[in-house]
Coordinates of C-alpha atoms and ligand atoms in Angstrom, one line a residue:
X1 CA -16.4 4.7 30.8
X2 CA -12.8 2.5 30.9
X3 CA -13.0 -0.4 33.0
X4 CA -9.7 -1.2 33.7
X5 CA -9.1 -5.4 34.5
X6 CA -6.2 -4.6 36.7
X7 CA -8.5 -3.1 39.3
X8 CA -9.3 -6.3 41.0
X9 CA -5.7 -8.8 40.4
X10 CA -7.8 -11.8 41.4
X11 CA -10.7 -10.6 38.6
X12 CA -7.8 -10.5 36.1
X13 CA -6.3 -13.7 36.7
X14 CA -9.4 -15.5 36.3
X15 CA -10.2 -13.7 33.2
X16 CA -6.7 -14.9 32.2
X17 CA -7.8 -18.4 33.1
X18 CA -11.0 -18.1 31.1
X19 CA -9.0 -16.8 27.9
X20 CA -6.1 -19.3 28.1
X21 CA -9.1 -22.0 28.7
X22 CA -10.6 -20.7 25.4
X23 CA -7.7 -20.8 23.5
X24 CA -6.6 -23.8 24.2
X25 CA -10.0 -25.2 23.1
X26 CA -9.4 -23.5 19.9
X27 CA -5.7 -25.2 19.2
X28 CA -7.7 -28.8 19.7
X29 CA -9.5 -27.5 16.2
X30 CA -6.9 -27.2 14.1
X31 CA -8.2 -24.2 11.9
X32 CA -7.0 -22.5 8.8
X33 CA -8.0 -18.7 8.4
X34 CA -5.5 -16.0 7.0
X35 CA -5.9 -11.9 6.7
X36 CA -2.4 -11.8 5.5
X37 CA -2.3 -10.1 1.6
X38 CA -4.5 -7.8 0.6
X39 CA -5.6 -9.7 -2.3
X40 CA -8.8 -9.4 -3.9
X41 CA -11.5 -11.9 -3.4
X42 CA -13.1 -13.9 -6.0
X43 CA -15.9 -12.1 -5.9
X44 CA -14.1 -8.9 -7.0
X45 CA -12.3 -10.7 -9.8
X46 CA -15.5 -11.9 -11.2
X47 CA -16.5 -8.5 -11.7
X48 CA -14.3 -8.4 -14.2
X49 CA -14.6 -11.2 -16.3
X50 CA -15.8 -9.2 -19.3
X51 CA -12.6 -8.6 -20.0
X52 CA -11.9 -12.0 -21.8
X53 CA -13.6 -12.1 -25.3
X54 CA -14.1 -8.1 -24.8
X55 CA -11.9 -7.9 -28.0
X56 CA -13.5 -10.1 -29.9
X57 CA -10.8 -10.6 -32.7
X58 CA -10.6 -7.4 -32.8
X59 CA -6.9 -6.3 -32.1
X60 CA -6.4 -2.6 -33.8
X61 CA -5.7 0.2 -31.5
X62 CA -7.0 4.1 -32.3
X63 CA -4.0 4.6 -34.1
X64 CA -4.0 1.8 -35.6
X65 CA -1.4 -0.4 -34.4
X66 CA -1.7 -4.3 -34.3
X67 CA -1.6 -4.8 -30.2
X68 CA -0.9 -8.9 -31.1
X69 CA 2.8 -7.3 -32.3
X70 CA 6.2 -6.0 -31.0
X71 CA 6.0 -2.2 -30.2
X72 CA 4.3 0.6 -28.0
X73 CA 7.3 1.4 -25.4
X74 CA 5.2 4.3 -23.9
X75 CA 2.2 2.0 -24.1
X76 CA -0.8 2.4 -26.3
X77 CA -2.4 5.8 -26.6
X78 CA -5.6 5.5 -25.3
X79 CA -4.0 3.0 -22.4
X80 CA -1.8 6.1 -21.9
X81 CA -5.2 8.8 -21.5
X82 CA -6.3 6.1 -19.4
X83 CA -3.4 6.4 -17.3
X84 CA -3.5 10.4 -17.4
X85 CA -7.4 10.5 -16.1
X86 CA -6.6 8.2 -13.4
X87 CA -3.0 10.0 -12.5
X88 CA -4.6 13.5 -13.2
X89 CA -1.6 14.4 -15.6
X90 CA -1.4 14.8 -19.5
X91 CA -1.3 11.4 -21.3
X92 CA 2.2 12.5 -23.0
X93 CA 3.6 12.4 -19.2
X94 CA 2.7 8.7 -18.8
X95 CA 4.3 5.2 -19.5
X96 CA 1.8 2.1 -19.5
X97 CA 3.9 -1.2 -19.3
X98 CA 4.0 -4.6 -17.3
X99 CA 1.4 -5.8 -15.5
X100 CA 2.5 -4.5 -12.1
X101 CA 3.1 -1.1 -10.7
X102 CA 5.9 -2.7 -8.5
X103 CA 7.9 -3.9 -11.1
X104 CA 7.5 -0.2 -12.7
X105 CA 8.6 1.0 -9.0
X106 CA 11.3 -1.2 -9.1
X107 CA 12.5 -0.7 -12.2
X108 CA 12.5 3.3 -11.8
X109 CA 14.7 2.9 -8.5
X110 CA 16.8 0.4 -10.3
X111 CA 17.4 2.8 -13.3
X112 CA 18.0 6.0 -11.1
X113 CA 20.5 3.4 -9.0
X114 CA 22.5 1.9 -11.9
X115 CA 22.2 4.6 -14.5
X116 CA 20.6 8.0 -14.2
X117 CA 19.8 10.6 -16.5
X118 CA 23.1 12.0 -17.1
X119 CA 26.6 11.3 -16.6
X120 CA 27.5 11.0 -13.5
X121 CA 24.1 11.0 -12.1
X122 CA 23.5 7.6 -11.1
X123 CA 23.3 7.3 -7.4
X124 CA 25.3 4.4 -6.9
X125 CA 28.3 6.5 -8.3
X126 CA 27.5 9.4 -6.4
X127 CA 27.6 8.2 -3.7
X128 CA 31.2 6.9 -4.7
X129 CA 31.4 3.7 -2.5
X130 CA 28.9 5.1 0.5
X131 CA 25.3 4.2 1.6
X132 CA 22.4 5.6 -1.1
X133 CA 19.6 5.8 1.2
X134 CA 15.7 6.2 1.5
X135 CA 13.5 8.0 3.2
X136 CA 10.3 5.5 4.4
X137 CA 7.3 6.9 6.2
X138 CA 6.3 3.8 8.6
X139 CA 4.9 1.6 9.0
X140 CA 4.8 1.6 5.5
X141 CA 4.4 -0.8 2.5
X142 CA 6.8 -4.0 3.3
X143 CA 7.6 -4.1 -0.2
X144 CA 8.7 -1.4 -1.0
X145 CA 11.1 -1.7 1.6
X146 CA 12.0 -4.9 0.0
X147 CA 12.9 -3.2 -3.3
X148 CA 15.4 -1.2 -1.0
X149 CA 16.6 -4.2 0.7
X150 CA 17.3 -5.9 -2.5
X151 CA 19.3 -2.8 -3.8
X152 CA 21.3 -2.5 -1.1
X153 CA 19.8 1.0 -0.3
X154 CA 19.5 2.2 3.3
X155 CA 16.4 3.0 4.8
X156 CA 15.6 5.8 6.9
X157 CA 12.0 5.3 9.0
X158 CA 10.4 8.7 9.0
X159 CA 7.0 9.1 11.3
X160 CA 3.5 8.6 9.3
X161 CA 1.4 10.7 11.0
X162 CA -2.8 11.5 10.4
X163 CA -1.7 14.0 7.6
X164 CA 1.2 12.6 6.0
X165 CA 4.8 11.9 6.3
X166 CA 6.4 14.3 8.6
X167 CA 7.5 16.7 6.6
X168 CA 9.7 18.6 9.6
X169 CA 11.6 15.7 9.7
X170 CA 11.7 14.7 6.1
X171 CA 13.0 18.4 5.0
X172 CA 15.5 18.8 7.8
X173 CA 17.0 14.8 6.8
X174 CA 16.9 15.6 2.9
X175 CA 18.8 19.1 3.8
X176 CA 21.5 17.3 5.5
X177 CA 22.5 14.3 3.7
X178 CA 22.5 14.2 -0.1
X179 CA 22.9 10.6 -0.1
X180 CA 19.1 10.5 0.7
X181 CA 17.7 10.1 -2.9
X182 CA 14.0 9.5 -2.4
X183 CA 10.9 8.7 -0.4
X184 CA 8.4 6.2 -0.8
X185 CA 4.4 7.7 -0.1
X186 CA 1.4 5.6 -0.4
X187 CA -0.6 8.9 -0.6
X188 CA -4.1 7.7 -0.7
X189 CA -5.3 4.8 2.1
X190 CA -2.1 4.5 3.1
X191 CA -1.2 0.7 3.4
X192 CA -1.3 0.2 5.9
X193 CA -2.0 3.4 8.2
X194 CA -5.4 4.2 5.7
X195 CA -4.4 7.5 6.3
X196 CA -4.6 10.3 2.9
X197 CA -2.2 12.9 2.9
X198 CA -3.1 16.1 4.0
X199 CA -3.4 19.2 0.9
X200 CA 0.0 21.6 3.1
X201 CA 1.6 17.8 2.7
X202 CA 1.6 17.2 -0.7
X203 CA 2.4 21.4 -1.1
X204 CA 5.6 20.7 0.6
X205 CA 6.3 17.4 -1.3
X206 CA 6.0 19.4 -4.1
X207 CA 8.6 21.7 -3.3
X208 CA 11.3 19.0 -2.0
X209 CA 12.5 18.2 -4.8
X210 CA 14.3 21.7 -4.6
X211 CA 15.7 21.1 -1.0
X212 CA 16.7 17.8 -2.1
X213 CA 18.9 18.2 -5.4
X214 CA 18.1 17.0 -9.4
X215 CA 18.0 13.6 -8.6
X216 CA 15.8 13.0 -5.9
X217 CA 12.8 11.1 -6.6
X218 CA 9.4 10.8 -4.9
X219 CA 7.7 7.3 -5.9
X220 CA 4.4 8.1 -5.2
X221 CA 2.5 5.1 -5.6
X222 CA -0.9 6.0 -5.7
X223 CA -2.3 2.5 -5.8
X224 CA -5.8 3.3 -3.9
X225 CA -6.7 6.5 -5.7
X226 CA -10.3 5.0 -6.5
X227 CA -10.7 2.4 -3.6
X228 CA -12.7 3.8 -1.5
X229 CA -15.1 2.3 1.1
X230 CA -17.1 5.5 1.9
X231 CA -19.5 7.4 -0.4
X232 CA -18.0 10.9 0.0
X233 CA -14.0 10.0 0.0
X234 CA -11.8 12.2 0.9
X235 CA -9.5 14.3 -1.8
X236 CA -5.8 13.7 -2.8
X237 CA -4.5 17.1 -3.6
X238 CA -2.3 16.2 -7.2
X239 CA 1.5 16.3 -7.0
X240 CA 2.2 16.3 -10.4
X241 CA 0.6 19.3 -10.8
X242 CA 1.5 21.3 -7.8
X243 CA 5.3 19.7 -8.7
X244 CA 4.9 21.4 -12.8
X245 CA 3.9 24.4 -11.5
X246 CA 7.1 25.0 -8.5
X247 CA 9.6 22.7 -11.5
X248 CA 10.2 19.6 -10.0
X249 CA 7.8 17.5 -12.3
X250 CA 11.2 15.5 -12.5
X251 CA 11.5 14.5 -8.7
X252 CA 8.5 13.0 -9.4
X253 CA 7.1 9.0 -10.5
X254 CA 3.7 8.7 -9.7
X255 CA 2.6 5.0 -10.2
X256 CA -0.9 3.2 -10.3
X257 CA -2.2 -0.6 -11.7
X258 CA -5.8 -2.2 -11.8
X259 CA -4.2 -4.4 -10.3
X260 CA -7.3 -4.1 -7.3
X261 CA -9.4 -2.7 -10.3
X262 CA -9.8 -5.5 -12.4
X263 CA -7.1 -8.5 -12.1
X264 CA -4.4 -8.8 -9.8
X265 CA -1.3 -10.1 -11.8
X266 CA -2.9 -9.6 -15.3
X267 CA -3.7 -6.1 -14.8
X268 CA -2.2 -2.9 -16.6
X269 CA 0.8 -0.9 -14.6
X270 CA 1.3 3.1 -15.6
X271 CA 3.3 5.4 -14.3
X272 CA 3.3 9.6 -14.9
X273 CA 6.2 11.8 -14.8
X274 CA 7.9 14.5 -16.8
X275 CA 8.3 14.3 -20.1
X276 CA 12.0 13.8 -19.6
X277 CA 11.8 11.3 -17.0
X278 CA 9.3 9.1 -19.5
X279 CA 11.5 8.8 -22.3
X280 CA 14.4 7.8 -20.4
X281 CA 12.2 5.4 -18.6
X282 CA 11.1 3.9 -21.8
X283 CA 14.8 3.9 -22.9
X284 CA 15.5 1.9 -20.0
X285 CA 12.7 -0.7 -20.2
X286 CA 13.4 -0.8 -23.9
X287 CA 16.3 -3.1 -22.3
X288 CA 14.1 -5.4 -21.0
X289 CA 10.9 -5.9 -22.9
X290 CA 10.4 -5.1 -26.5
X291 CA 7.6 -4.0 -25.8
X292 CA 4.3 -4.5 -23.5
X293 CA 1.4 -6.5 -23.3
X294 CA -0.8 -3.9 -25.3
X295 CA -3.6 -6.6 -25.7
X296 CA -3.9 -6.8 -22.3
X297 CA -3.6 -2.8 -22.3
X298 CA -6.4 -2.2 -25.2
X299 CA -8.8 -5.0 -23.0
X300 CA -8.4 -2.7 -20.3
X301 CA -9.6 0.4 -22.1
X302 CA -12.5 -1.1 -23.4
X303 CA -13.6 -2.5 -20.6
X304 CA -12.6 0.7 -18.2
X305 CA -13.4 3.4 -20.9
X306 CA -12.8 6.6 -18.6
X307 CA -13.0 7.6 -14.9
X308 CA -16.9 7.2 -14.9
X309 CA -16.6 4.2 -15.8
X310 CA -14.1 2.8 -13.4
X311 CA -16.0 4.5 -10.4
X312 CA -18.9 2.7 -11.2
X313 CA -16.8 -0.6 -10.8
X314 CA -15.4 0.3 -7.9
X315 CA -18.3 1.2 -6.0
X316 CA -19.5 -2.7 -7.1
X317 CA -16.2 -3.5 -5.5
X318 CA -16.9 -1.2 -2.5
X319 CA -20.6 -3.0 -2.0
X320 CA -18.4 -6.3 -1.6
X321 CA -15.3 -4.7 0.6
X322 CA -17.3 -2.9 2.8
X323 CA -19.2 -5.5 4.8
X324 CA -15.8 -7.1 5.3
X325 CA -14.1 -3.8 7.1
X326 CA -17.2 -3.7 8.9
X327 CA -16.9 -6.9 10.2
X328 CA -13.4 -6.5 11.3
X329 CA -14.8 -2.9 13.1
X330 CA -17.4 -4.4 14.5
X331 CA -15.3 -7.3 16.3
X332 CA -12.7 -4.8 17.4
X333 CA -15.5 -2.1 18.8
X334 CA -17.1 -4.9 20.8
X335 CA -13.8 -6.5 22.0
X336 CA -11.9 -3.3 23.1
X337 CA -13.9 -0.1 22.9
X338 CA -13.5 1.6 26.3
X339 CA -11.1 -1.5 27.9
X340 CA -8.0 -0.7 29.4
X341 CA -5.3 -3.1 30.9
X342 CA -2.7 -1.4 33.2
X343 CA -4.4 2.4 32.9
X344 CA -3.8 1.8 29.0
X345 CA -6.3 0.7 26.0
X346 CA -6.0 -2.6 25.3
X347 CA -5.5 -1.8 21.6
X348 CA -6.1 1.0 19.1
X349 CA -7.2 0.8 15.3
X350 CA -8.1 2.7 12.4
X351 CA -11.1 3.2 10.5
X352 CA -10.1 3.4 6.5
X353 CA -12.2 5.5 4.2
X354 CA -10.7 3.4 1.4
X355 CA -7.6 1.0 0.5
X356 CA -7.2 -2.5 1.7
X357 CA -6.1 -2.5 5.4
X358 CA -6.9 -1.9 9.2
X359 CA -4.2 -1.1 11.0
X360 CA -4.7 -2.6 14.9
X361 CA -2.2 -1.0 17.7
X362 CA -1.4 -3.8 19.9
X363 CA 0.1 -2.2 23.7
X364 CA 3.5 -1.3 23.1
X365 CA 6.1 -5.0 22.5
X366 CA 3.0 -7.0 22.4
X367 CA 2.4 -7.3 18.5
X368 CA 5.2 -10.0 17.6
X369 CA 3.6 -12.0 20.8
X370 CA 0.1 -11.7 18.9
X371 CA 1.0 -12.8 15.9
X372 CA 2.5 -15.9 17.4
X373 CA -0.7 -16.5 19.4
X374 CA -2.9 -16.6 16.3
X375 CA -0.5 -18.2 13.9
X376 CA -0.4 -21.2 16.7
X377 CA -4.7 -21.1 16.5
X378 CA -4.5 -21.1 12.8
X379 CA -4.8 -17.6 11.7
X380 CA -1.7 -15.9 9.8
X381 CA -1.6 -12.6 10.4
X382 CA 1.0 -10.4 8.0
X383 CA 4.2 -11.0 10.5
X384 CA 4.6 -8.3 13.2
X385 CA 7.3 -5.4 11.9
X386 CA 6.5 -6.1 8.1
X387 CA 5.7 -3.1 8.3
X388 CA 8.6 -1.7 9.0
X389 CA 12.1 -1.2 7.2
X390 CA 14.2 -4.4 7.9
X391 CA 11.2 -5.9 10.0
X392 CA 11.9 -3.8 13.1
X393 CA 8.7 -2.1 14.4
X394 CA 10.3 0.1 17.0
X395 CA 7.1 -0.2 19.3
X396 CA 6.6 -3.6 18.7
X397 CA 2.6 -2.6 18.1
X398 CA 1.3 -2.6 14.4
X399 CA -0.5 -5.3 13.0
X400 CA -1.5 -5.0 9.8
X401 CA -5.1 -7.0 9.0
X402 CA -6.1 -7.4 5.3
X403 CA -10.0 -8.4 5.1
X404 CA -10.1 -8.2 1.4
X405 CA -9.7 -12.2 0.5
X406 CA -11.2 -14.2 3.0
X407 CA -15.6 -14.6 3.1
X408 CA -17.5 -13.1 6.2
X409 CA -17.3 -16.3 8.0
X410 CA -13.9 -16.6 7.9
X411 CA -13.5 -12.8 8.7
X412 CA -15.8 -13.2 11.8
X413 CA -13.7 -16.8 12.9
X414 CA -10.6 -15.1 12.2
X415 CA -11.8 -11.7 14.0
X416 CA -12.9 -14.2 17.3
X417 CA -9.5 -15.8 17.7
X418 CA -7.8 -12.4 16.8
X419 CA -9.3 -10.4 19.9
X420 CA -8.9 -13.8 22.2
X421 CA -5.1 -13.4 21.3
X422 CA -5.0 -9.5 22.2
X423 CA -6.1 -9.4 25.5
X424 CA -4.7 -12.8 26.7
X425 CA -1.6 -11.4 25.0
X426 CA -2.2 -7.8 26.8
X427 CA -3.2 -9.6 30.3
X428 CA -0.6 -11.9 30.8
X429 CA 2.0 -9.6 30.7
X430 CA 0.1 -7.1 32.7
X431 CA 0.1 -9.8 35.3
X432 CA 3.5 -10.6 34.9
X433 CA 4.2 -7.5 35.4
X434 CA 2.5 -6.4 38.5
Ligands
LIG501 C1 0.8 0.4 -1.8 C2 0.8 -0.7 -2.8 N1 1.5 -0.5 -4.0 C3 1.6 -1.5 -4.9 C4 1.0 -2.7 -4.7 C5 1.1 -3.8 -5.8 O1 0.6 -3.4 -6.9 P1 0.9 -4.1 -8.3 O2 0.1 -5.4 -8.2 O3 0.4 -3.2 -9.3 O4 2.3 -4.4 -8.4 C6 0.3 -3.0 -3.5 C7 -0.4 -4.3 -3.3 O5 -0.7 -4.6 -2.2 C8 0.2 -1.9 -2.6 O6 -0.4 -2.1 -1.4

């Protein structure tokens, strides 16, 4: 049953009292906790360490090639099946380069932007001195939206909802204004929502392309496909199929890394597309790299092998994840299940069956005040509306908490402080308000 504070204005101040008493106890201890990025822990990189030495002087690829050399645009061929069986597309529709699916991302937008794959097609000339813009399912990925920002492309929130972007909205915006060029999707454990697209989601994605003209793209960044924290995760129905069989394989990049598979920064980046798409990619790219790091790439394969093998690391990852998101659960279920300030919950949250993020729903304009509270007691919190296109979180509610890095102590300090700062945050207004 709720219990509502407000009910009694005299209970509620002094609860007020005894929260701002706490918290000013905790300023006096000058702590240092942070559920900012979600970076892995050291933990999870150690489970990975096999990678150095796995070589052992031995450099040759399948084919043949000497990875220590120049070469491999496309990336190596067995980095490249590698890519396929965690894309779930052909290995002749992927590119394996860079160390970072962002830089793939941005390089893809960048090309599109600048260049194109004809004459003429380059958005920037299209749009022939107006706004390119792009569509960006919020809260969303904060950067992502950087890439955008740094382009000078417009962004264009669309609603996130339990199944998806809203597709309504998306089909009707992309139908009216062929200046919108693309859409960002974090399909899987959606950072930071956690949410997977729905199967009549991906369908329609897969048929935008034709609403939305030749040079539309869909980044789909599938950057949690095997993160899961439950043992029976949900399904991602595949886009690049369903986008072959209607013909708009080339509105589509789908992206991944190991990034939060084996080591963040000195992973390997792929990408899948049409067959098209992937050469001019690699034309592109063969601009700015002669090539990739295929030593890193061949490591990767012999110590991933095939999709077996990487689920068995993940679910070692997943026995040192889980206990973390529990923790945060935990705090939040004991804080706020069932409390309501002014007739309203005090907060609302998710519960991710994979990825790297909670997503906490402060009372509507209380968020940035939250943040503040527990950056001032020494725990940084991913700033309020980063989650947002150009910082601005309508509602002034998401906060985004990333339990990945920081040990069960901290999580459980951090958590403490955390749901202090909500409700004193949540009170005091009500109070002021009434
Ligand atoms: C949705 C999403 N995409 C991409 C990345 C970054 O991946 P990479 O390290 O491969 O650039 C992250 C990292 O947090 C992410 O959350």
């Amino acid at each position: 049953m709720n219990s509502d504070p407000t009910a009694s204005q005299a209970q509620a101040a002094e609860r007020l009292q005894q929260l701002q008493t706490q918290y000013q106890e905790i300023l006096t201890q000058g702590l240092s906790l942070d559920l900012t990025r979600g970076k892995p822990s050291t933990a999870q990189l150690d489970l990975s360490d096999a990678l150095d030495g796995i070589l052992q002087g031995d450099f040759r690829a399948a084919d043949g090639t000497d990875c220590r050399n120049y070469g491999g645009g496309l990336g190596l061929p067995e980095a490249r099946k590698l890519a396929a069986n965690y894309l779930e597309c052909k290995p002749e529709q992927t590119l394996v380069g860079g160390n970072s699916s962002l830089q793939l991302m941005y390089q893809c937008v960048l090309y599109n932007h600048l260049f194109g794959d004809q004459e003429g097609a380059a958005w920037s000339r299209e749009a022939g001195g107006g706004k390119v813009k792009f569509l960006c399912p919020s809260p969303g990925y904060d950067r992502h939206f950087s890439v955008c920002e740094a382009l000078g492309i417009e962004m264009i929130p669309v609603a996130l909802n339990a199944e998806g972007p809203d597709m309504d909205q998306v089909e009707k915006l992309v139908q009216a204004d062929p200046l919108i060029k693309g859409i960002w999707c974090v399909p899987k454990y959606s950072n930071p929502s956690g949410i997977v697209y729905s199967e009549a989601t991906v369908q329609r994605l897969a048929r935008l392309g034709s609403l939305a003209g030749a040079n539309f793209r869909i980044i789909w960044d599938n950057a949690y496909a095997v993160h899961h924290l439950v043992e029976n995760p949900p399904e991602l129905a595949n886009l690049l199929s369903l986008s072959e069989q209607v013909g708009t394989l080339d509105n589509v990049y789908a992206i991944g890394s190991t990034s939060k598979i084996t080591f963040a920064g000195a992973g390997i980046a792929f990408l899948a597309s049409s067959e098209t798409n992937i050469r001019n990619l690699a034309r592109h790219l063969s601009y700015v790299t002669i090539g990739p790091d295929k030593v890193n790439q061949l490591r990767h394969v012999r110590f991933l092998q095939d999709n077996a093998t990487i689920a068995a690391h993940m679910e070692k990852q997943r026995e040192i994840l889980k206990p973390k998101f529990d923790l945060v659960l935990q705090h939040l279920d004991l804080a706020f299940t069932g409390k309501c300030v002014g007739g309203d919950p005090i907060g609302t949250w998710t519960r991710p069956a994979g990825g790297y993020f909670i997503l906490f729903d402060t009372q509507p304009g209380l968020a940035r005040e939250v943040v503040r509270l527990t950056g001032a007691a020494g725990v940084k919190l991913t700033p309020a509306g980063a989650t947002w296109p150009y910082g601005e979180d309508p509602q002034d509610t998401n906060i985004r908490l990333a339990p990945s890095f920081p040990q069960l102590e901290e999580i459980a300090a951090a958590m403490k402080i955390f749901t202090l700062c909500v409700e004193l945050a949540t009170l005091k207004r009500s109070l002021e308000k009434s």
